[in-house]
Short mmCIF file of C-alpha atoms and ligand atoms in Angstrom, two decimals:
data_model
loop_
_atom_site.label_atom_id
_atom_site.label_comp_id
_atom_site.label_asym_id
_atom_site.label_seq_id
_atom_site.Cartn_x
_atom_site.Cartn_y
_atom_site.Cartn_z
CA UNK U 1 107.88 89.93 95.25
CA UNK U 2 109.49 87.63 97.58
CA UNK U 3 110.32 87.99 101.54
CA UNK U 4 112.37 86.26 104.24
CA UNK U 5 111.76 85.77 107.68
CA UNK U 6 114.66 84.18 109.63
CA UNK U 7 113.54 83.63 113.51
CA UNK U 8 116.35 82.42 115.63
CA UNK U 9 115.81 80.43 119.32
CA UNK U 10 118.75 82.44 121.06
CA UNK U 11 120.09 85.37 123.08
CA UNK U 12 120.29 88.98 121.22
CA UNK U 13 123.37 89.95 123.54
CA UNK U 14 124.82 88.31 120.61
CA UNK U 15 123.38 88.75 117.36
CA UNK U 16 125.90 86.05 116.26
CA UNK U 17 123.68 85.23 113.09
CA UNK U 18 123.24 88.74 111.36
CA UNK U 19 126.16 91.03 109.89
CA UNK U 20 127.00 94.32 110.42
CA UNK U 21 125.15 97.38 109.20
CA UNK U 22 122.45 94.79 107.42
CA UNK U 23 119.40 95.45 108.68
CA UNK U 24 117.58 98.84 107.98
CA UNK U 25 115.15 99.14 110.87
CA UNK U 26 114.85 97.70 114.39
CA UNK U 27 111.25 97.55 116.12
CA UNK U 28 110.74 95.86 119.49
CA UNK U 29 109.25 95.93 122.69
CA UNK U 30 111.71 94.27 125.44
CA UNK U 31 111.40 92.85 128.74
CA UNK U 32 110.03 96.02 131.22
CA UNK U 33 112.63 96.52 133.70
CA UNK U 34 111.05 96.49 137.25
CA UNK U 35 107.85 94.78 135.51
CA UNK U 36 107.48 91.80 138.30
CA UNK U 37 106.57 89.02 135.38
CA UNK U 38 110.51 89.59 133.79
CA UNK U 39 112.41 89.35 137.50
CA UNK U 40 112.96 86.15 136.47
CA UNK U 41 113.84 86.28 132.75
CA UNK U 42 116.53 89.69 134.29
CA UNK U 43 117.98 86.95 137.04
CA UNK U 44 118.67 84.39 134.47
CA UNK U 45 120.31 86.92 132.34
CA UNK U 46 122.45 88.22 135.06
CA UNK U 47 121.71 86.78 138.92
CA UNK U 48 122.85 90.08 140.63
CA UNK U 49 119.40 91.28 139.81
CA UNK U 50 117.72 88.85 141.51
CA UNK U 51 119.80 89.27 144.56
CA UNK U 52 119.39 93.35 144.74
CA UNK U 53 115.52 92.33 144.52
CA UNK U 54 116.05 90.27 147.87
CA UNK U 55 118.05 92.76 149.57
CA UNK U 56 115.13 94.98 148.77
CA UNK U 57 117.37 97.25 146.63
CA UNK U 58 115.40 97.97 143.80
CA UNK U 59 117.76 100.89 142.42
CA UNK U 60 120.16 98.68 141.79
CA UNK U 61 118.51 95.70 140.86
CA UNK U 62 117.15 98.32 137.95
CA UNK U 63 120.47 99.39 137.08
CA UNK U 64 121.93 96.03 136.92
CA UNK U 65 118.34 94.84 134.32
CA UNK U 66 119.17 97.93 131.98
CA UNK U 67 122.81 96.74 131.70
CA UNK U 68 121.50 93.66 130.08
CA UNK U 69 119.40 95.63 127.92
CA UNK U 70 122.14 97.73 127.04
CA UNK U 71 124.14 95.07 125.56
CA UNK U 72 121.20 94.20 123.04
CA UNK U 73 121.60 97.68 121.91
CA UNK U 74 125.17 97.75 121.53
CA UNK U 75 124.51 95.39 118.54
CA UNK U 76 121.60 96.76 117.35
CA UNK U 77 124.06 99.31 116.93
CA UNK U 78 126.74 97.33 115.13
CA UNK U 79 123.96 95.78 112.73
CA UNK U 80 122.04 99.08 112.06
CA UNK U 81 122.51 100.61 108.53
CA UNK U 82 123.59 104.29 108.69
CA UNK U 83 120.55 106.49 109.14
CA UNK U 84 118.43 103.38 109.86
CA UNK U 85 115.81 104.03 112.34
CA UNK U 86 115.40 101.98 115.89
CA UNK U 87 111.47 102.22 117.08
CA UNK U 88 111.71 101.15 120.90
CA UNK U 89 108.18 100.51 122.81
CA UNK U 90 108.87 101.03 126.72
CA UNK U 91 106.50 101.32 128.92
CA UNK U 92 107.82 102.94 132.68
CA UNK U 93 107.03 100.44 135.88
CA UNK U 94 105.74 101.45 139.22
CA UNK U 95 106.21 99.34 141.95
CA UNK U 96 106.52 99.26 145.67
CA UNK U 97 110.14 97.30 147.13
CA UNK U 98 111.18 97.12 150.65
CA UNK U 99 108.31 99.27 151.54
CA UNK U 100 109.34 102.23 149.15
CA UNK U 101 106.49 102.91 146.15
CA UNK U 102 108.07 104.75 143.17
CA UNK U 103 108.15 104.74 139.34
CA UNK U 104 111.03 103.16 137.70
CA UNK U 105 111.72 105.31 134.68
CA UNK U 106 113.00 102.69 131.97
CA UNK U 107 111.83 105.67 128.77
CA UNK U 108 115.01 107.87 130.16
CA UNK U 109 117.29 105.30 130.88
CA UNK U 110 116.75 103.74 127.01
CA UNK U 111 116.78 107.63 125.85
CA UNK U 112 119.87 107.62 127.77
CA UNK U 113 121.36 104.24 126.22
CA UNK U 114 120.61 105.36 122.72
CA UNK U 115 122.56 108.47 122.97
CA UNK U 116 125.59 106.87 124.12
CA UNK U 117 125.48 104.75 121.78
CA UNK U 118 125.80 107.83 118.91
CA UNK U 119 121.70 107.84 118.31
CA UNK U 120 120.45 110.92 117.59
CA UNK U 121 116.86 111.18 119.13
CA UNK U 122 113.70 111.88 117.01
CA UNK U 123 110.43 113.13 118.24
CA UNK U 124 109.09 109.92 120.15
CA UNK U 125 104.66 108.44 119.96
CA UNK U 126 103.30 107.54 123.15
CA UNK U 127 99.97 105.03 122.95
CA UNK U 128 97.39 105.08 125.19
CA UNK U 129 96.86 101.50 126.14
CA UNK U 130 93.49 99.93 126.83
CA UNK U 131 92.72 99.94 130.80
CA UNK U 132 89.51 98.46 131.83
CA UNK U 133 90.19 98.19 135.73
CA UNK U 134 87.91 100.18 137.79
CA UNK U 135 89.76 99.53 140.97
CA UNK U 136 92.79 100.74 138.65
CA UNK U 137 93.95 104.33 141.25
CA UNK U 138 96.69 103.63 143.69
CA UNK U 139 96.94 105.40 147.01
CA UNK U 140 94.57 106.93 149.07
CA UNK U 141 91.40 107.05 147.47
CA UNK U 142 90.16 110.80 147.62
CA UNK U 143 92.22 111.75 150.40
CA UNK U 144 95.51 114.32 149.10
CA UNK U 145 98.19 114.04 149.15
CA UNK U 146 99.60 110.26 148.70
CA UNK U 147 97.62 108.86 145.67
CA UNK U 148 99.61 107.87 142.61
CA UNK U 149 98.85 109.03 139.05
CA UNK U 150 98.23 105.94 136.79
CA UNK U 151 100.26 104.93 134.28
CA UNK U 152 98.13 104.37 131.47
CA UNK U 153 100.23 105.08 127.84
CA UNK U 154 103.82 103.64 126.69
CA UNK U 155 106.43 105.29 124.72
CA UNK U 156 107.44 104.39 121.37
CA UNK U 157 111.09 106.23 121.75
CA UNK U 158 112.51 106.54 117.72
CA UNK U 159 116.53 106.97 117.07
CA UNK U 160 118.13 107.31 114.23
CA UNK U 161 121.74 105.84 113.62
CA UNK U 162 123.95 107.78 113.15
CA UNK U 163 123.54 112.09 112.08
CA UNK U 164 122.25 111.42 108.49
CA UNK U 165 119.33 110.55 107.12
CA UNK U 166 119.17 107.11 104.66
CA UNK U 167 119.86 107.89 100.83
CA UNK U 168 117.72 106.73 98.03
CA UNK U 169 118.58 107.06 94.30
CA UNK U 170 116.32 110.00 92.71
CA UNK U 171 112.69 108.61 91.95
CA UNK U 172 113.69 105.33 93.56
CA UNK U 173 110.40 103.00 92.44
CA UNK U 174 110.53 100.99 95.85
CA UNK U 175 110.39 104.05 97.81
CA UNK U 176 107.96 105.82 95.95
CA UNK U 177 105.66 102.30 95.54
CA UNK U 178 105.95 102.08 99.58
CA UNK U 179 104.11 105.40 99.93
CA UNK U 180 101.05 105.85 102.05
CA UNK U 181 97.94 108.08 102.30
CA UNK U 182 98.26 111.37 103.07
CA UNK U 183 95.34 110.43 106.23
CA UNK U 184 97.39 107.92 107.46
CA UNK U 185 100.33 110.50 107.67
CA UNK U 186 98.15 112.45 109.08
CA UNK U 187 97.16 110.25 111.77
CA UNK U 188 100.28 107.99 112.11
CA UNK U 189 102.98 110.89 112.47
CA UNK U 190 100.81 112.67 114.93
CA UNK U 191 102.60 112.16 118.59
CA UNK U 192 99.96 110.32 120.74
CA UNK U 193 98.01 107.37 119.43
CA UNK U 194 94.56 107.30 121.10
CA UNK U 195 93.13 104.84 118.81
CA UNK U 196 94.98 102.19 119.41
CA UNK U 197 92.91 98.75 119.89
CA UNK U 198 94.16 95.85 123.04
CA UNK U 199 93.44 92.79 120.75
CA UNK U 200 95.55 90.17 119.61
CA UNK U 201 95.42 89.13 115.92
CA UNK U 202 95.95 84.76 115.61
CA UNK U 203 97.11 84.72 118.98
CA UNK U 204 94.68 82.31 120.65
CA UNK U 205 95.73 81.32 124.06
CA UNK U 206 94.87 83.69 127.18
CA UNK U 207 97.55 82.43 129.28
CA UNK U 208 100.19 82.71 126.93
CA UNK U 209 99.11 85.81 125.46
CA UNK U 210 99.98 87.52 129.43
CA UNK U 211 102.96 85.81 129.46
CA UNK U 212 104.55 86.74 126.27
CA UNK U 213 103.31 90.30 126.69
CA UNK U 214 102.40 91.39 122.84
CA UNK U 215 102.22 94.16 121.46
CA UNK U 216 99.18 94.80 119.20
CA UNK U 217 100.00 94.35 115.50
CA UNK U 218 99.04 98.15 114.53
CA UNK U 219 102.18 99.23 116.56
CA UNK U 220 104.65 97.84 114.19
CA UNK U 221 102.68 97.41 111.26
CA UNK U 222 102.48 101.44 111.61
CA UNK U 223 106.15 102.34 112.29
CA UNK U 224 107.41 99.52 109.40
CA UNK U 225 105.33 101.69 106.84
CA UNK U 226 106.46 104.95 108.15
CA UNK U 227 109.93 103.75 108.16
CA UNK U 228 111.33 101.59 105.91
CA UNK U 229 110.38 100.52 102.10
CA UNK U 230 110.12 97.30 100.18
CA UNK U 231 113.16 95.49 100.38
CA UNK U 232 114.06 96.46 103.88
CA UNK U 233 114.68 94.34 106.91
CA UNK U 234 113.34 94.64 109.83
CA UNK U 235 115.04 93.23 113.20
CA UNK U 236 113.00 92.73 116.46
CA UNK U 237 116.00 91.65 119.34
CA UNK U 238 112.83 90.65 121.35
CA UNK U 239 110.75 88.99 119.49
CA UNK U 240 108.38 87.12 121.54
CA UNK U 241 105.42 85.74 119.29
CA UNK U 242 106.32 87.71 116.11
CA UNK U 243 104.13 90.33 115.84
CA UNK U 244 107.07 92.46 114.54
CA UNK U 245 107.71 89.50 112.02
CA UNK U 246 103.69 89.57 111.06
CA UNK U 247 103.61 92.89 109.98
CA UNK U 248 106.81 93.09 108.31
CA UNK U 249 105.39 90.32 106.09
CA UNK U 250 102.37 91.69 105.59
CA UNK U 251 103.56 95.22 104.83
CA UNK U 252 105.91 93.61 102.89
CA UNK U 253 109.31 93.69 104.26
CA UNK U 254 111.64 90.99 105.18
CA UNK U 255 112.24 90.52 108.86
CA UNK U 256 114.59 88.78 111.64
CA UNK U 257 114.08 87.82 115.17
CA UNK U 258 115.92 86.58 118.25
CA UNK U 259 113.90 84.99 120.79
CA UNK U 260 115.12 83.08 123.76
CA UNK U 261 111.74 80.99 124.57
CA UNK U 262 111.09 78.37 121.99
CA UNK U 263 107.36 77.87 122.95
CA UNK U 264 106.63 81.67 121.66
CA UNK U 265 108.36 81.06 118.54
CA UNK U 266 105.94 77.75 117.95
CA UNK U 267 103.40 80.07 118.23
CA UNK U 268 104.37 82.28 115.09
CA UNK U 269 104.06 78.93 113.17
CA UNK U 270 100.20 79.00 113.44
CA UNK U 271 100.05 83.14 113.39
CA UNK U 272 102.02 82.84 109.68
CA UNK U 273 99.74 80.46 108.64
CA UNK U 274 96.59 82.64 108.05
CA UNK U 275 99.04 85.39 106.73
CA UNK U 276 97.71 85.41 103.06
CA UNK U 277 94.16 85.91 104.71
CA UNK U 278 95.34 88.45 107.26
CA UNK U 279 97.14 90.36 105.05
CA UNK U 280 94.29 91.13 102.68
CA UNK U 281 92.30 92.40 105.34
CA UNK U 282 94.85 95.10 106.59
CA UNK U 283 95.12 96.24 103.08
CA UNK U 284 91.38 95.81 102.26
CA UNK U 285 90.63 98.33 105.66
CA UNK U 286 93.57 100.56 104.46
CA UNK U 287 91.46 101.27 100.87
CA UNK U 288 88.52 101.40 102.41
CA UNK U 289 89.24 104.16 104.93
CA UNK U 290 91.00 105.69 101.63
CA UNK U 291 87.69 105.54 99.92
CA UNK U 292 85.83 106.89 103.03
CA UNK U 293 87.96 109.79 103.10
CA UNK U 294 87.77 110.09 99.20
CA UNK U 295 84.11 110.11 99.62
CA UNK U 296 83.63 112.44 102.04
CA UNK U 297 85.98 114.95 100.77
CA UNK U 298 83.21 114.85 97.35
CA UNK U 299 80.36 115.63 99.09
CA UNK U 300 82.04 118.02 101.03
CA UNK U 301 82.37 119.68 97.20
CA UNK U 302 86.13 118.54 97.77
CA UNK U 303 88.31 117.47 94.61
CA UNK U 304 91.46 115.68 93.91
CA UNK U 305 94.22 117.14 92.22
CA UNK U 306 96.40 113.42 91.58
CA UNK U 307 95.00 109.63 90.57
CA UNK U 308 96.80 106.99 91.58
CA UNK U 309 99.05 105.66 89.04
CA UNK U 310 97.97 101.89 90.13
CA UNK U 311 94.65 102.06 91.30
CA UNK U 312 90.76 103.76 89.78
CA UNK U 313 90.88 106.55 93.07
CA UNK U 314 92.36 109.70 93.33
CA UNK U 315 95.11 110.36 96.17
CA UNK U 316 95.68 113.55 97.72
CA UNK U 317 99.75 114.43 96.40
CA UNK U 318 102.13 113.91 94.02
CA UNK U 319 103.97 111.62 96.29
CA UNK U 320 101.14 108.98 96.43
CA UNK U 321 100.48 108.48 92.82
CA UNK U 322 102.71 105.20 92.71
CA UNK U 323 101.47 103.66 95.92
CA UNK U 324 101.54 99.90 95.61
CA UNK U 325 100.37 97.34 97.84
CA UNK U 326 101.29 94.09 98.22
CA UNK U 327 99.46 91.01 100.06
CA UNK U 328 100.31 87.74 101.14
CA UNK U 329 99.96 84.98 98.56
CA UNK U 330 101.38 81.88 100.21
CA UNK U 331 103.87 81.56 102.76
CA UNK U 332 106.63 78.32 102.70
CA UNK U 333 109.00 76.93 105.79
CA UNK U 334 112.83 76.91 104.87
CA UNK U 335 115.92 75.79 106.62
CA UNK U 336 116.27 79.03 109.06
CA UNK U 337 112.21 80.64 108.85
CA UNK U 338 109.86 81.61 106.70
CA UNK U 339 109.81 83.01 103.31
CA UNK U 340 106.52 84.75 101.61
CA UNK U 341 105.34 85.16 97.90
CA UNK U 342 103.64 88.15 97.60
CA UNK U 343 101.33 89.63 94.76
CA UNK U 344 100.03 93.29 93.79
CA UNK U 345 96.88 94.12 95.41
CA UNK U 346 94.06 95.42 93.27
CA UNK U 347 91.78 97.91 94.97
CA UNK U 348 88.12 95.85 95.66
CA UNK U 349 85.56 98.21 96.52
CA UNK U 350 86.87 100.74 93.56
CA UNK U 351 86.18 98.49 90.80
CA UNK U 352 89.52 98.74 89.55
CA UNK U 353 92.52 96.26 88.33
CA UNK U 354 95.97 96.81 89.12
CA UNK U 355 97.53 98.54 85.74
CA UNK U 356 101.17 98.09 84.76
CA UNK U 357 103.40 98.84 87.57
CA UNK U 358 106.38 99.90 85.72
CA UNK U 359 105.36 103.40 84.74
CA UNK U 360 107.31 105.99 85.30
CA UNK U 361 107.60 107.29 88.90
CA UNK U 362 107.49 111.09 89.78
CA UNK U 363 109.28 113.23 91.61
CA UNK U 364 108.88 114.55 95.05
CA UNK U 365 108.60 118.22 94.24
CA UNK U 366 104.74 118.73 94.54
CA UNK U 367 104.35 118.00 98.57
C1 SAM X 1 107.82 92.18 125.78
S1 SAM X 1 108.16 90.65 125.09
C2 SAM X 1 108.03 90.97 123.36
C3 SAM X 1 106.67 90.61 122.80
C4 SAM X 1 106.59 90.76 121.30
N1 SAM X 1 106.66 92.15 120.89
C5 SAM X 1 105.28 90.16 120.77
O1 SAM X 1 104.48 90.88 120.21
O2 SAM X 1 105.05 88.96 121.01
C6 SAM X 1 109.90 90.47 125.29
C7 SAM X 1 110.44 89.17 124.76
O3 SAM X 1 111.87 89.24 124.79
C8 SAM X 1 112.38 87.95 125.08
N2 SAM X 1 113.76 88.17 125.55
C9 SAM X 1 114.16 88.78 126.68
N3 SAM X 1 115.49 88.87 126.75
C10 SAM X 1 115.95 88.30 125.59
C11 SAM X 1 117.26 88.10 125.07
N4 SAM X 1 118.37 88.48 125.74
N5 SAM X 1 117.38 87.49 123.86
C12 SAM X 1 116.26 87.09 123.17
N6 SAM X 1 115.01 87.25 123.64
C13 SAM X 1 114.85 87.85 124.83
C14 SAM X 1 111.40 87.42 126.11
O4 SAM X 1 111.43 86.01 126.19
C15 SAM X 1 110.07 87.94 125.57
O5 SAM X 1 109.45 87.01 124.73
#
């Protein structure tokens, strides 16, 4: 299996490179409105903002950053398949301007944008993000009534384009090869994330990890499994270092980015370059929590009803038996990105080979 990863240096107001309805799922995290560290990156885009900030009107220097924002998702509209899914991470800001202290709600006003826009809203994930800071409480101590509640999780807000769902041919082998573990359902469709780890993955440098703002890779690597299938492509209109790019690659989906900073998209250059190493890992963790679970569902006098059609280790339903993973095998520049050769992974730990992959795939009927 081969993927693509085009990254392009320029503005997502204007997806000028990618064609209508051509890309099947959208994940990205964009600049936090009313976030200090993107006042600048919001005045470039549009210089009204900057000047609301000075007049101390932060209402409207808000309004005036989500009307940039809006315009990326005008064509995320335009380039969204019908019934492809757009996975938005937002976090809400709190900040204090011309002596007024108040949160900044961007999760509506994107909620808000989507619907417009002929979204139809799906049950959204909030993440609990790692916060270390003792001195972290704002307000007055232990005194009622004017402390602040801390904001301490993000949204993950999911739309669908469009009132239908995406169609797939009966038994369609990429679809029912991109399965994953009834567990990870488990865990990954349940609404808040706890478990969600701070660190960055082959992103060395403190300074410009802050500044580029990250997201850890087990956001998107989740929502690309739990929404899309081999074959797709992924867009991230924001695409800072390309974390989104990252796990599309190693979950094996092709991806596209538009980032305006050319220094973060250096940065991807050394990230991709440990990608055949990384991407055995993630799927060497994935089969060994599968085996963990296997194990103690047997001495918990537990049995399996399926095997996997691929793999020595039973799976809990029907709809797992042709699970396939992929890794990373090598991973070449071209002309416009990256493209990666990937090959079948067979399941270490389970003493097991890969078998022929082109056995018949069954239905969906036993879930
Ligand atoms: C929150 S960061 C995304 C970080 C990314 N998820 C990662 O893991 O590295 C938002 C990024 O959007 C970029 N950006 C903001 N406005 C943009 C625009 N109009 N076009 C392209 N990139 C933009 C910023 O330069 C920044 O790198």
């Amino acid at each position: 299996m081969e993927t693509q990863h085009r990254v392009v240096n320029g503005d997502s107001r204007d997806l000028d490179q990618i064609n209508d309805d051509s890309v099947e799922l959208v994940v990205t995290s964009p600049p936090y409105p009313m976030i200090e560290m993107w006042d600048e990156l919001f005045t470039n885009l549009n210089p009204e903002v900057g000047d609301a900030l000075d007049a101390g009107d932060g209402q409207t220097a808000f309004e005036r950053m989500h009307e940039e924002l809006n315009r990326v998702w005008d064509e995320v509209n335009r380039v969204l398949v019908d019934g492809g899914i757009a996975c938005i991470n937002i976090g809400d800001a709190t900040r204090k301007v011309d002596g007024s202290f108040r949160v900044y709600q961007n999760h509506s006003r994107i909620i808000d944008a989507f619907g417009d826009r002929g979204f139809e809203p799906l049950p959204e994930l909030l993440w609990r993000k790692p916060v270390n800071s003792a001195a972290k409480f704002m307000g007055s101590g232990m005194l009622p009534p004017n402390a602040y509640v801390t904001l301490e999780h993000e949204y993950i807000l999911i739309f669908r384009n469009g009132e239908k769902q995406r169609k797939f041919e009966p038994g369609s082998e990429r679809r029912y090869n991109s399965s994953y573990f009834w567990e990870e359902r488990n865990q990954w469709f349940s609404d808040v994330w706890m478990d969600i780890k701070g660190e960055l993955q082959s992103l060395g440098q403190d300074e410009l990890r802050s500044r580029s703002a990250a997201y850890p890779f087990e956001i998107p690597y989740r929502l690309i499994n739990m929404y899309s299938v081999y074959g797709d492509t992924v867009l991230d209109p924001f695409w800072g270092t390309g974390t989104t790019s990252l796990a599309a690659m190693t979950a094996g989906r092709n991806s596209v980015g538009y980032e305006l900073e050319r220094e973060f998209t250096k940065v991807f250059q050394d990230r991709v370059g440990d990608a055949p190493n990384f991407s055995r890992n993630v799927i060497r963790r994935r089969l060994d929590d599968h085996r963990d679970f296997v194990e103690e569902k047997h001495e918990a006098g537990d049995d399996f009803k399926y095997d996997a059609e691929n793999y020595d280790f039973p799976v809990t339903t029907k709809q797992e038996k042709p699970m396939l993973f992929y890794s990373v095998k090598s991973v070449e520049k071209t002309a416009d990105g990256y493209r990666a050769i990937h090959e079948p992974v067979e399941a270490e730990g389970f003493d097991s080979t890969v078998k022929n992959s082109s056995e018949e795939v069954t239905s969906l009927t036993d879930f």
